[in-house]
Amino acid sequence: RYRYNDETKRFVIETVKIEIDKVGVLTMSARFELDQYPDFQKLRDPGQLLALGGSFKLIGARATFRNQDLVQHIVQAYAASRGVDAAKAREEIVDSLDRDRRKSKDPIQREGLAAAIAFVKQPGSIEMVIAPAAPVSLAAATFLYAQSARELKRTLGLKIEAKPPAGAKPGAEPAR
């Protein structure tokens, strides 16, 4: 669901929840500021939609994936393909992600990979939050990313983090 308030010029995408049995739950929400609400039915050309990027200003967004069995399925498939046990497979996956994280010069990618590592180690949830100090136009965000991922991350107030499952002890190995 979404709503638009003419007085505040706020467009809100209320919580969208996608649940995939035995995989996980993806929950998303976003808030935008718009100079004027577009008539989406009159847009016939993708270029017209792209042109709206300057009038869509991001106020905030959140996307959270809560694991059910996704990580376990990935680890089991990896283990089967390599002929190793689940613990060794998880270790190899974490090592591969960590190598990529260390090589990356992109702060957004490094933070995302650090969160992915924590998520594989203790699969609870992984979340991306965008909370800029002031609304940021989508056009400006695109331009910023082309110039500097570090500046985009700062401007958007972007954070990516993993949280262990409820009741898990920090640093504890996941159940096998």
mmCIF file with all atom_site columns, N, CA, C and O in Angstrom, residues 119-166:
data_model
loop_
_atom_site.group_PDB
_atom_site.id
_atom_site.type_symbol
_atom_site.label_atom_id
_atom_site.label_alt_id
_atom_site.label_comp_id
_atom_site.label_asym_id
_atom_site.label_entity_id
_atom_site.label_seq_id
_atom_site.pdbx_PDB_ins_code
_atom_site.Cartn_x
_atom_site.Cartn_y
_atom_site.Cartn_z
_atom_site.occupancy
_atom_site.B_iso_or_equiv
_atom_site.pdbx_formal_charge
_atom_site.auth_seq_id
_atom_site.auth_comp_id
_atom_site.auth_asym_id
_atom_site.auth_atom_id
_atom_site.pdbx_PDB_model_num
ATOM 1   N N  . PHE A 1 119 ? 25.823 -12.248 9.004  1.00 0.00 ? 119 PHE A N  1
ATOM 2   C CA . PHE A 1 119 ? 24.559 -12.935 8.735  1.00 0.00 ? 119 PHE A CA 1
ATOM 3   C C  . PHE A 1 119 ? 24.785 -14.423 8.469  1.00 0.00 ? 119 PHE A C  1
ATOM 4   O O  . PHE A 1 119 ? 24.028 -15.260 8.959  1.00 0.00 ? 119 PHE A O  1
ATOM 5   N N  . VAL A 1 120 ? 25.816 -14.755 7.724  1.00 0.00 ? 120 VAL A N  1
ATOM 6   C CA . VAL A 1 120 ? 26.121 -16.168 7.459  1.00 0.00 ? 120 VAL A CA 1
ATOM 7   C C  . VAL A 1 120 ? 26.564 -16.857 8.746  1.00 0.00 ? 120 VAL A C  1
ATOM 8   O O  . VAL A 1 120 ? 26.182 -17.999 9.014  1.00 0.00 ? 120 VAL A O  1
ATOM 9   N N  . LYS A 1 121 ? 27.335 -16.158 9.563  1.00 0.00 ? 121 LYS A N  1
ATOM 10  C CA . LYS A 1 121 ? 27.802 -16.744 10.820 1.00 0.00 ? 121 LYS A CA 1
ATOM 11  C C  . LYS A 1 121 ? 26.651 -16.974 11.788 1.00 0.00 ? 121 LYS A C  1
ATOM 12  O O  . LYS A 1 121 ? 26.602 -18.004 12.466 1.00 0.00 ? 121 LYS A O  1
ATOM 13  N N  . GLN A 1 122 ? 25.759 -16.000 11.901 1.00 0.00 ? 122 GLN A N  1
ATOM 14  C CA . GLN A 1 122 ? 24.602 -16.094 12.796 1.00 0.00 ? 122 GLN A CA 1
ATOM 15  C C  . GLN A 1 122 ? 23.377 -15.566 12.059 1.00 0.00 ? 122 GLN A C  1
ATOM 16  O O  . GLN A 1 122 ? 23.048 -14.384 12.165 1.00 0.00 ? 122 GLN A O  1
ATOM 17  N N  . PRO A 1 123 ? 22.717 -16.420 11.290 1.00 0.00 ? 123 PRO A N  1
ATOM 18  C CA . PRO A 1 123 ? 21.619 -15.969 10.432 1.00 0.00 ? 123 PRO A CA 1
ATOM 19  C C  . PRO A 1 123 ? 20.340 -15.593 11.185 1.00 0.00 ? 123 PRO A C  1
ATOM 20  O O  . PRO A 1 123 ? 19.496 -16.427 11.449 1.00 0.00 ? 123 PRO A O  1
ATOM 21  N N  . GLY A 1 124 ? 20.254 -14.331 11.527 1.00 0.00 ? 124 GLY A N  1
ATOM 22  C CA . GLY A 1 124 ? 19.050 -13.793 12.141 1.00 0.00 ? 124 GLY A CA 1
ATOM 23  C C  . GLY A 1 124 ? 18.353 -12.906 11.135 1.00 0.00 ? 124 GLY A C  1
ATOM 24  O O  . GLY A 1 124 ? 17.453 -13.317 10.417 1.00 0.00 ? 124 GLY A O  1
ATOM 25  N N  . SER A 1 125 ? 18.835 -11.658 11.045 1.00 0.00 ? 125 SER A N  1
ATOM 26  C CA . SER A 1 125 ? 18.287 -10.735 10.046 1.00 0.00 ? 125 SER A CA 1
ATOM 27  C C  . SER A 1 125 ? 19.399 -9.843  9.530  1.00 0.00 ? 125 SER A C  1
ATOM 28  O O  . SER A 1 125 ? 20.450 -9.687  10.166 1.00 0.00 ? 125 SER A O  1
ATOM 29  N N  . ILE A 1 126 ? 19.150 -9.269  8.360  1.00 0.00 ? 126 ILE A N  1
ATOM 30  C CA . ILE A 1 126 ? 20.079 -8.303  7.777  1.00 0.00 ? 126 ILE A CA 1
ATOM 31  C C  . ILE A 1 126 ? 19.215 -7.123  7.339  1.00 0.00 ? 126 ILE A C  1
ATOM 32  O O  . ILE A 1 126 ? 18.117 -7.317  6.813  1.00 0.00 ? 126 ILE A O  1
ATOM 33  N N  . GLU A 1 127 ? 19.707 -5.921  7.623  1.00 0.00 ? 127 GLU A N  1
ATOM 34  C CA . GLU A 1 127 ? 18.879 -4.742  7.400  1.00 0.00 ? 127 GLU A CA 1
ATOM 35  C C  . GLU A 1 127 ? 19.691 -3.615  6.764  1.00 0.00 ? 127 GLU A C  1
ATOM 36  O O  . GLU A 1 127 ? 20.843 -3.406  7.106  1.00 0.00 ? 127 GLU A O  1
ATOM 37  N N  . MET A 1 128 ? 19.030 -2.912  5.842  1.00 0.00 ? 128 MET A N  1
ATOM 38  C CA . MET A 1 128 ? 19.597 -1.709  5.247  1.00 0.00 ? 128 MET A CA 1
ATOM 39  C C  . MET A 1 128 ? 18.661 -0.559  5.595  1.00 0.00 ? 128 MET A C  1
ATOM 40  O O  . MET A 1 128 ? 17.456 -0.647  5.366  1.00 0.00 ? 128 MET A O  1
ATOM 41  N N  . VAL A 1 129 ? 19.234 0.491   6.175  1.00 0.00 ? 129 VAL A N  1
ATOM 42  C CA . VAL A 1 129 ? 18.448 1.661   6.560  1.00 0.00 ? 129 VAL A CA 1
ATOM 43  C C  . VAL A 1 129 ? 19.036 2.881   5.858  1.00 0.00 ? 129 VAL A C  1
ATOM 44  O O  . VAL A 1 129 ? 20.259 3.060   5.832  1.00 0.00 ? 129 VAL A O  1
ATOM 45  N N  . ILE A 1 130 ? 18.163 3.695   5.293  1.00 0.00 ? 130 ILE A N  1
ATOM 46  C CA . ILE A 1 130 ? 18.552 4.969   4.697  1.00 0.00 ? 130 ILE A CA 1
ATOM 47  C C  . ILE A 1 130 ? 17.847 6.055   5.496  1.00 0.00 ? 130 ILE A C  1
ATOM 48  O O  . ILE A 1 130 ? 16.618 6.046   5.597  1.00 0.00 ? 130 ILE A O  1
ATOM 49  N N  . ALA A 1 131 ? 18.634 6.939   6.109  1.00 0.00 ? 131 ALA A N  1
ATOM 50  C CA . ALA A 1 131 ? 18.072 7.987   6.955  1.00 0.00 ? 131 ALA A CA 1
ATOM 51  C C  . ALA A 1 131 ? 18.859 9.286   6.744  1.00 0.00 ? 131 ALA A C  1
ATOM 52  O O  . ALA A 1 131 ? 19.668 9.682   7.577  1.00 0.00 ? 131 ALA A O  1
ATOM 53  N N  . PRO A 1 132 ? 18.632 9.959   5.604  1.00 0.00 ? 132 PRO A N  1
ATOM 54  C CA . PRO A 1 132 ? 19.380 11.196  5.344  1.00 0.00 ? 132 PRO A CA 1
ATOM 55  C C  . PRO A 1 132 ? 18.969 12.308  6.310  1.00 0.00 ? 132 PRO A C  1
ATOM 56  O O  . PRO A 1 132 ? 17.839 12.339  6.795  1.00 0.00 ? 132 PRO A O  1
ATOM 57  N N  . ALA A 1 133 ? 19.903 13.210  6.593  1.00 0.00 ? 133 ALA A N  1
ATOM 58  C CA . ALA A 1 133 ? 19.611 14.351  7.462  1.00 0.00 ? 133 ALA A CA 1
ATOM 59  C C  . ALA A 1 133 ? 18.569 15.263  6.819  1.00 0.00 ? 133 ALA A C  1
ATOM 60  O O  . ALA A 1 133 ? 17.793 15.907  7.510  1.00 0.00 ? 133 ALA A O  1
ATOM 61  N N  . ALA A 1 134 ? 18.568 15.315  5.486  1.00 0.00 ? 134 ALA A N  1
ATOM 62  C CA . ALA A 1 134 ? 17.593 16.110  4.727  1.00 0.00 ? 134 ALA A CA 1
ATOM 63  C C  . ALA A 1 134 ? 17.188 15.279  3.508  1.00 0.00 ? 134 ALA A C  1
ATOM 64  O O  . ALA A 1 134 ? 17.967 14.436  3.048  1.00 0.00 ? 134 ALA A O  1
ATOM 65  N N  . PRO A 1 135 ? 15.982 15.491  2.963  1.00 0.00 ? 135 PRO A N  1
ATOM 66  C CA . PRO A 1 135 ? 15.569 14.733  1.774  1.00 0.00 ? 135 PRO A CA 1
ATOM 67  C C  . PRO A 1 135 ? 16.590 14.847  0.638  1.00 0.00 ? 135 PRO A C  1
ATOM 68  O O  . PRO A 1 135 ? 17.173 15.906  0.426  1.00 0.00 ? 135 PRO A O  1
ATOM 69  N N  . VAL A 1 136 ? 16.810 13.724  -0.043 1.00 0.00 ? 136 VAL A N  1
ATOM 70  C CA . VAL A 1 136 ? 17.781 13.655  -1.141 1.00 0.00 ? 136 VAL A CA 1
ATOM 71  C C  . VAL A 1 136 ? 17.057 13.211  -2.407 1.00 0.00 ? 136 VAL A C  1
ATOM 72  O O  . VAL A 1 136 ? 16.384 12.187  -2.403 1.00 0.00 ? 136 VAL A O  1
ATOM 73  N N  . SER A 1 137 ? 17.200 13.985  -3.488 1.00 0.00 ? 137 SER A N  1
ATOM 74  C CA . SER A 1 137 ? 16.544 13.597  -4.735 1.00 0.00 ? 137 SER A CA 1
ATOM 75  C C  . SER A 1 137 ? 17.211 12.343  -5.294 1.00 0.00 ? 137 SER A C  1
ATOM 76  O O  . SER A 1 137 ? 18.410 12.123  -5.112 1.00 0.00 ? 137 SER A O  1
ATOM 77  N N  . LEU A 1 138 ? 16.415 11.535  -5.957 1.00 0.00 ? 138 LEU A N  1
ATOM 78  C CA . LEU A 1 138 ? 16.958 10.312  -6.541 1.00 0.00 ? 138 LEU A CA 1
ATOM 79  C C  . LEU A 1 138 ? 17.998 10.638  -7.606 1.00 0.00 ? 138 LEU A C  1
ATOM 80  O O  . LEU A 1 138 ? 18.985 9.927   -7.762 1.00 0.00 ? 138 LEU A O  1
ATOM 81  N N  . ALA A 1 139 ? 17.788 11.728  -8.317 1.00 0.00 ? 139 ALA A N  1
ATOM 82  C CA . ALA A 1 139 ? 18.768 12.150  -9.332 1.00 0.00 ? 139 ALA A CA 1
ATOM 83  C C  . ALA A 1 139 ? 20.099 12.504  -8.657 1.00 0.00 ? 139 ALA A C  1
ATOM 84  O O  . ALA A 1 139 ? 21.165 12.120  -9.129 1.00 0.00 ? 139 ALA A O  1
ATOM 85  N N  . ALA A 1 140 ? 20.034 13.235  -7.547 1.00 0.00 ? 140 ALA A N  1
ATOM 86  C CA . ALA A 1 140 ? 21.259 13.608  -6.829 1.00 0.00 ? 140 ALA A CA 1
ATOM 87  C C  . ALA A 1 140 ? 21.962 12.380  -6.277 1.00 0.00 ? 140 ALA A C  1
ATOM 88  O O  . ALA A 1 140 ? 23.194 12.287  -6.307 1.00 0.00 ? 140 ALA A O  1
ATOM 89  N N  . ALA A 1 141 ? 21.189 11.413  -5.770 1.00 0.00 ? 141 ALA A N  1
ATOM 90  C CA . ALA A 1 141 ? 21.788 10.192  -5.236 1.00 0.00 ? 141 ALA A CA 1
ATOM 91  C C  . ALA A 1 141 ? 22.529 9.426   -6.329 1.00 0.00 ? 141 ALA A C  1
ATOM 92  O O  . ALA A 1 141 ? 23.629 8.929   -6.112 1.00 0.00 ? 141 ALA A O  1
ATOM 93  N N  . THR A 1 142 ? 21.940 9.359   -7.503 1.00 0.00 ? 142 THR A N  1
ATOM 94  C CA . THR A 1 142 ? 22.589 8.685   -8.631 1.00 0.00 ? 142 THR A CA 1
ATOM 95  C C  . THR A 1 142 ? 23.884 9.394   -8.995 1.00 0.00 ? 142 THR A C  1
ATOM 96  O O  . THR A 1 142 ? 24.922 8.758   -9.203 1.00 0.00 ? 142 THR A O  1
ATOM 97  N N  . PHE A 1 143 ? 23.842 10.713  -9.051 1.00 0.00 ? 143 PHE A N  1
ATOM 98  C CA . PHE A 1 143 ? 25.029 11.504  -9.358 1.00 0.00 ? 143 PHE A CA 1
ATOM 99  C C  . PHE A 1 143 ? 26.097 11.308  -8.287 1.00 0.00 ? 143 PHE A C  1
ATOM 100 O O  . PHE A 1 143 ? 27.274 11.121  -8.596 1.00 0.00 ? 143 PHE A O  1
ATOM 101 N N  . LEU A 1 144 ? 25.686 11.339  -7.012 1.00 0.00 ? 144 LEU A N  1
ATOM 102 C CA . LEU A 1 144 ? 26.637 11.159  -5.913 1.00 0.00 ? 144 LEU A CA 1
ATOM 103 C C  . LEU A 1 144 ? 27.347 9.819   -6.002 1.00 0.00 ? 144 LEU A C  1
ATOM 104 O O  . LEU A 1 144 ? 28.546 9.727   -5.780 1.00 0.00 ? 144 LEU A O  1
ATOM 105 N N  . TYR A 1 145 ? 26.598 8.758   -6.315 1.00 0.00 ? 145 TYR A N  1
ATOM 106 C CA . TYR A 1 145 ? 27.213 7.440   -6.383 1.00 0.00 ? 145 TYR A CA 1
ATOM 107 C C  . TYR A 1 145 ? 28.256 7.388   -7.494 1.00 0.00 ? 145 TYR A C  1
ATOM 108 O O  . TYR A 1 145 ? 29.314 6.788   -7.324 1.00 0.00 ? 145 TYR A O  1
ATOM 109 N N  . ALA A 1 146 ? 27.970 8.041   -8.605 1.00 0.00 ? 146 ALA A N  1
ATOM 110 C CA . ALA A 1 146 ? 28.934 8.074   -9.712 1.00 0.00 ? 146 ALA A CA 1
ATOM 111 C C  . ALA A 1 146 ? 30.206 8.816   -9.298 1.00 0.00 ? 146 ALA A C  1
ATOM 112 O O  . ALA A 1 146 ? 31.299 8.507   -9.777 1.00 0.00 ? 146 ALA A O  1
ATOM 113 N N  . GLN A 1 147 ? 30.052 9.770   -8.390 1.00 0.00 ? 147 GLN A N  1
ATOM 114 C CA . GLN A 1 147 ? 31.200 10.565  -7.947 1.00 0.00 ? 147 GLN A CA 1
ATOM 115 C C  . GLN A 1 147 ? 31.951 9.905   -6.786 1.00 0.00 ? 147 GLN A C  1
ATOM 116 O O  . GLN A 1 147 ? 33.164 9.841   -6.801 1.00 0.00 ? 147 GLN A O  1
ATOM 117 N N  . SER A 1 148 ? 31.208 9.458   -5.774 1.00 0.00 ? 148 SER A N  1
ATOM 118 C CA . SER A 1 148 ? 31.843 8.934   -4.570 1.00 0.00 ? 148 SER A CA 1
ATOM 119 C C  . SER A 1 148 ? 30.857 8.115   -3.748 1.00 0.00 ? 148 SER A C  1
ATOM 120 O O  . SER A 1 148 ? 29.898 8.659   -3.201 1.00 0.00 ? 148 SER A O  1
ATOM 121 N N  . ALA A 1 149 ? 31.127 6.836   -3.634 1.00 0.00 ? 149 ALA A N  1
ATOM 122 C CA . ALA A 1 149 ? 30.275 5.971   -2.818 1.00 0.00 ? 149 ALA A CA 1
ATOM 123 C C  . ALA A 1 149 ? 30.324 6.411   -1.360 1.00 0.00 ? 149 ALA A C  1
ATOM 124 O O  . ALA A 1 149 ? 29.328 6.339   -0.642 1.00 0.00 ? 149 ALA A O  1
ATOM 125 N N  . ARG A 1 150 ? 31.475 6.880   -0.924 1.00 0.00 ? 150 ARG A N  1
ATOM 126 C CA . ARG A 1 150 ? 31.629 7.342   0.465  1.00 0.00 ? 150 ARG A CA 1
ATOM 127 C C  . ARG A 1 150 ? 30.698 8.523   0.738  1.00 0.00 ? 150 ARG A C  1
ATOM 128 O O  . ARG A 1 150 ? 30.025 8.588   1.761  1.00 0.00 ? 150 ARG A O  1
ATOM 129 N N  . GLU A 1 151 ? 30.641 9.472   -0.204 1.00 0.00 ? 151 GLU A N  1
ATOM 130 C CA . GLU A 1 151 ? 29.786 10.646  -0.044 1.00 0.00 ? 151 GLU A CA 1
ATOM 131 C C  . GLU A 1 151 ? 28.306 10.243  -0.116 1.00 0.00 ? 151 GLU A C  1
ATOM 132 O O  . GLU A 1 151 ? 27.473 10.769  0.633  1.00 0.00 ? 151 GLU A O  1
ATOM 133 N N  . LEU A 1 152 ? 27.972 9.312   -0.989 1.00 0.00 ? 152 LEU A N  1
ATOM 134 C CA . LEU A 1 152 ? 26.597 8.837   -1.070 1.00 0.00 ? 152 LEU A CA 1
ATOM 135 C C  . LEU A 1 152 ? 26.188 8.192   0.253  1.00 0.00 ? 152 LEU A C  1
ATOM 136 O O  . LEU A 1 152 ? 25.115 8.476   0.784  1.00 0.00 ? 152 LEU A O  1
ATOM 137 N N  . LYS A 1 153 ? 27.038 7.345   0.795  1.00 0.00 ? 153 LYS A N  1
ATOM 138 C CA . LYS A 1 153 ? 26.763 6.670   2.068  1.00 0.00 ? 153 LYS A CA 1
ATOM 139 C C  . LYS A 1 153 ? 26.528 7.699   3.172  1.00 0.00 ? 153 LYS A C  1
ATOM 140 O O  . LYS A 1 153 ? 25.572 7.597   3.950  1.00 0.00 ? 153 LYS A O  1
ATOM 141 N N  . ARG A 1 154 ? 27.370 8.709   3.232  1.00 0.00 ? 154 ARG A N  1
ATOM 142 C CA . ARG A 1 154 ? 27.239 9.754   4.250  1.00 0.00 ? 154 ARG A CA 1
ATOM 143 C C  . ARG A 1 154 ? 25.952 10.550  4.048  1.00 0.00 ? 154 ARG A C  1
ATOM 144 O O  . ARG A 1 154 ? 25.186 10.764  4.985  1.00 0.00 ? 154 ARG A O  1
ATOM 145 N N  . THR A 1 155 ? 25.703 10.972  2.817  1.00 0.00 ? 155 THR A N  1
ATOM 146 C CA . THR A 1 155 ? 24.523 11.794  2.516  1.00 0.00 ? 155 THR A CA 1
ATOM 147 C C  . THR A 1 155 ? 23.223 11.049  2.800  1.00 0.00 ? 155 THR A C  1
ATOM 148 O O  . THR A 1 155 ? 22.277 11.628  3.334  1.00 0.00 ? 155 THR A O  1
ATOM 149 N N  . LEU A 1 156 ? 23.182 9.779   2.450  1.00 0.00 ? 156 LEU A N  1
ATOM 150 C CA . LEU A 1 156 ? 21.968 8.987   2.670  1.00 0.00 ? 156 LEU A CA 1
ATOM 151 C C  . LEU A 1 156 ? 21.820 8.505   4.116  1.00 0.00 ? 156 LEU A C  1
ATOM 152 O O  . LEU A 1 156 ? 20.754 8.035   4.502  1.00 0.00 ? 156 LEU A O  1
ATOM 153 N N  . GLY A 1 157 ? 22.891 8.603   4.888  1.00 0.00 ? 157 GLY A N  1
ATOM 154 C CA . GLY A 1 157 ? 22.842 8.031   6.234  1.00 0.00 ? 157 GLY A CA 1
ATOM 155 C C  . GLY A 1 157 ? 22.631 6.526   6.147  1.00 0.00 ? 157 GLY A C  1
ATOM 156 O O  . GLY A 1 157 ? 21.884 5.935   6.918  1.00 0.00 ? 157 GLY A O  1
ATOM 157 N N  . LEU A 1 158 ? 23.297 5.909   5.172  1.00 0.00 ? 158 LEU A N  1
ATOM 158 C CA . LEU A 1 158 ? 23.115 4.495   4.866  1.00 0.00 ? 158 LEU A CA 1
ATOM 159 C C  . LEU A 1 158 ? 23.845 3.605   5.868  1.00 0.00 ? 158 LEU A C  1
ATOM 160 O O  . LEU A 1 158 ? 25.022 3.813   6.144  1.00 0.00 ? 158 LEU A O  1
ATOM 161 N N  . LYS A 1 159 ? 23.099 2.635   6.386  1.00 0.00 ? 159 LYS A N  1
ATOM 162 C CA . LYS A 1 159 ? 23.681 1.657   7.299  1.00 0.00 ? 159 LYS A CA 1
ATOM 163 C C  . LYS A 1 159 ? 23.180 0.278   6.893  1.00 0.00 ? 159 LYS A C  1
ATOM 164 O O  . LYS A 1 159 ? 21.994 0.095   6.603  1.00 0.00 ? 159 LYS A O  1
ATOM 165 N N  . ILE A 1 160 ? 24.095 -0.682  6.899  1.00 0.00 ? 160 ILE A N  1
ATOM 166 C CA . ILE A 1 160 ? 23.750 -2.068  6.605  1.00 0.00 ? 160 ILE A CA 1
ATOM 167 C C  . ILE A 1 160 ? 24.299 -2.898  7.750  1.00 0.00 ? 160 ILE A C  1
ATOM 168 O O  . ILE A 1 160 ? 25.499 -2.822  8.047  1.00 0.00 ? 160 ILE A O  1
ATOM 169 N N  . GLU A 1 161 ? 23.429 -3.654  8.393  1.00 0.00 ? 161 GLU A N  1
ATOM 170 C CA . GLU A 1 161 ? 23.911 -4.466  9.508  1.00 0.00 ? 161 GLU A CA 1
ATOM 171 C C  . GLU A 1 161 ? 23.117 -5.754  9.640  1.00 0.00 ? 161 GLU A C  1
ATOM 172 O O  . GLU A 1 161 ? 21.973 -5.829  9.206  1.00 0.00 ? 161 GLU A O  1
ATOM 173 N N  . ALA A 1 162 ? 23.779 -6.725  10.230 1.00 0.00 ? 162 ALA A N  1
ATOM 174 C CA . ALA A 1 162 ? 23.150 -8.009  10.514 1.00 0.00 ? 162 ALA A CA 1
ATOM 175 C C  . ALA A 1 162 ? 22.944 -8.112  12.013 1.00 0.00 ? 162 ALA A C  1
ATOM 176 O O  . ALA A 1 162 ? 23.733 -7.578  12.797 1.00 0.00 ? 162 ALA A O  1
ATOM 177 N N  . LYS A 1 163 ? 21.867 -8.787  12.370 1.00 0.00 ? 163 LYS A N  1
ATOM 178 C CA . LYS A 1 163 ? 21.573 -9.026  13.777 1.00 0.00 ? 163 LYS A CA 1
ATOM 179 C C  . LYS A 1 163 ? 21.404 -10.524 13.953 1.00 0.00 ? 163 LYS A C  1
ATOM 180 O O  . LYS A 1 163 ? 20.758 -11.183 13.137 1.00 0.00 ? 163 LYS A O  1
ATOM 181 N N  . PRO A 1 164 ? 21.980 -11.064 15.038 1.00 0.00 ? 164 PRO A N  1
ATOM 182 C CA . PRO A 1 164 ? 21.829 -12.505 15.262 1.00 0.00 ? 164 PRO A CA 1
ATOM 183 C C  . PRO A 1 164 ? 20.386 -12.850 15.606 1.00 0.00 ? 164 PRO A C  1
ATOM 184 O O  . PRO A 1 164 ? 19.601 -11.966 15.959 1.00 0.00 ? 164 PRO A O  1
ATOM 185 N N  . PRO A 1 165 ? 20.041 -14.119 15.521 1.00 0.00 ? 165 PRO A N  1
ATOM 186 C CA . PRO A 1 165 ? 18.682 -14.504 15.896 1.00 0.00 ? 165 PRO A CA 1
ATOM 187 C C  . PRO A 1 165 ? 18.425 -14.165 17.362 1.00 0.00 ? 165 PRO A C  1
ATOM 188 O O  . PRO A 1 165 ? 19.365 -14.132 18.164 1.00 0.00 ? 165 PRO A O  1
ATOM 189 N N  . ALA A 1 166 ? 17.190 -13.927 17.699 1.00 0.00 ? 166 ALA A N  1
ATOM 190 C CA . ALA A 1 166 ? 16.831 -13.627 19.079 1.00 0.00 ? 166 ALA A CA 1
ATOM 191 C C  . ALA A 1 166 ? 17.329 -14.747 19.990 1.00 0.00 ? 166 ALA A C  1
ATOM 192 O O  . ALA A 1 166 ? 17.184 -15.928 19.675 1.00 0.00 ? 166 ALA A O  1
#
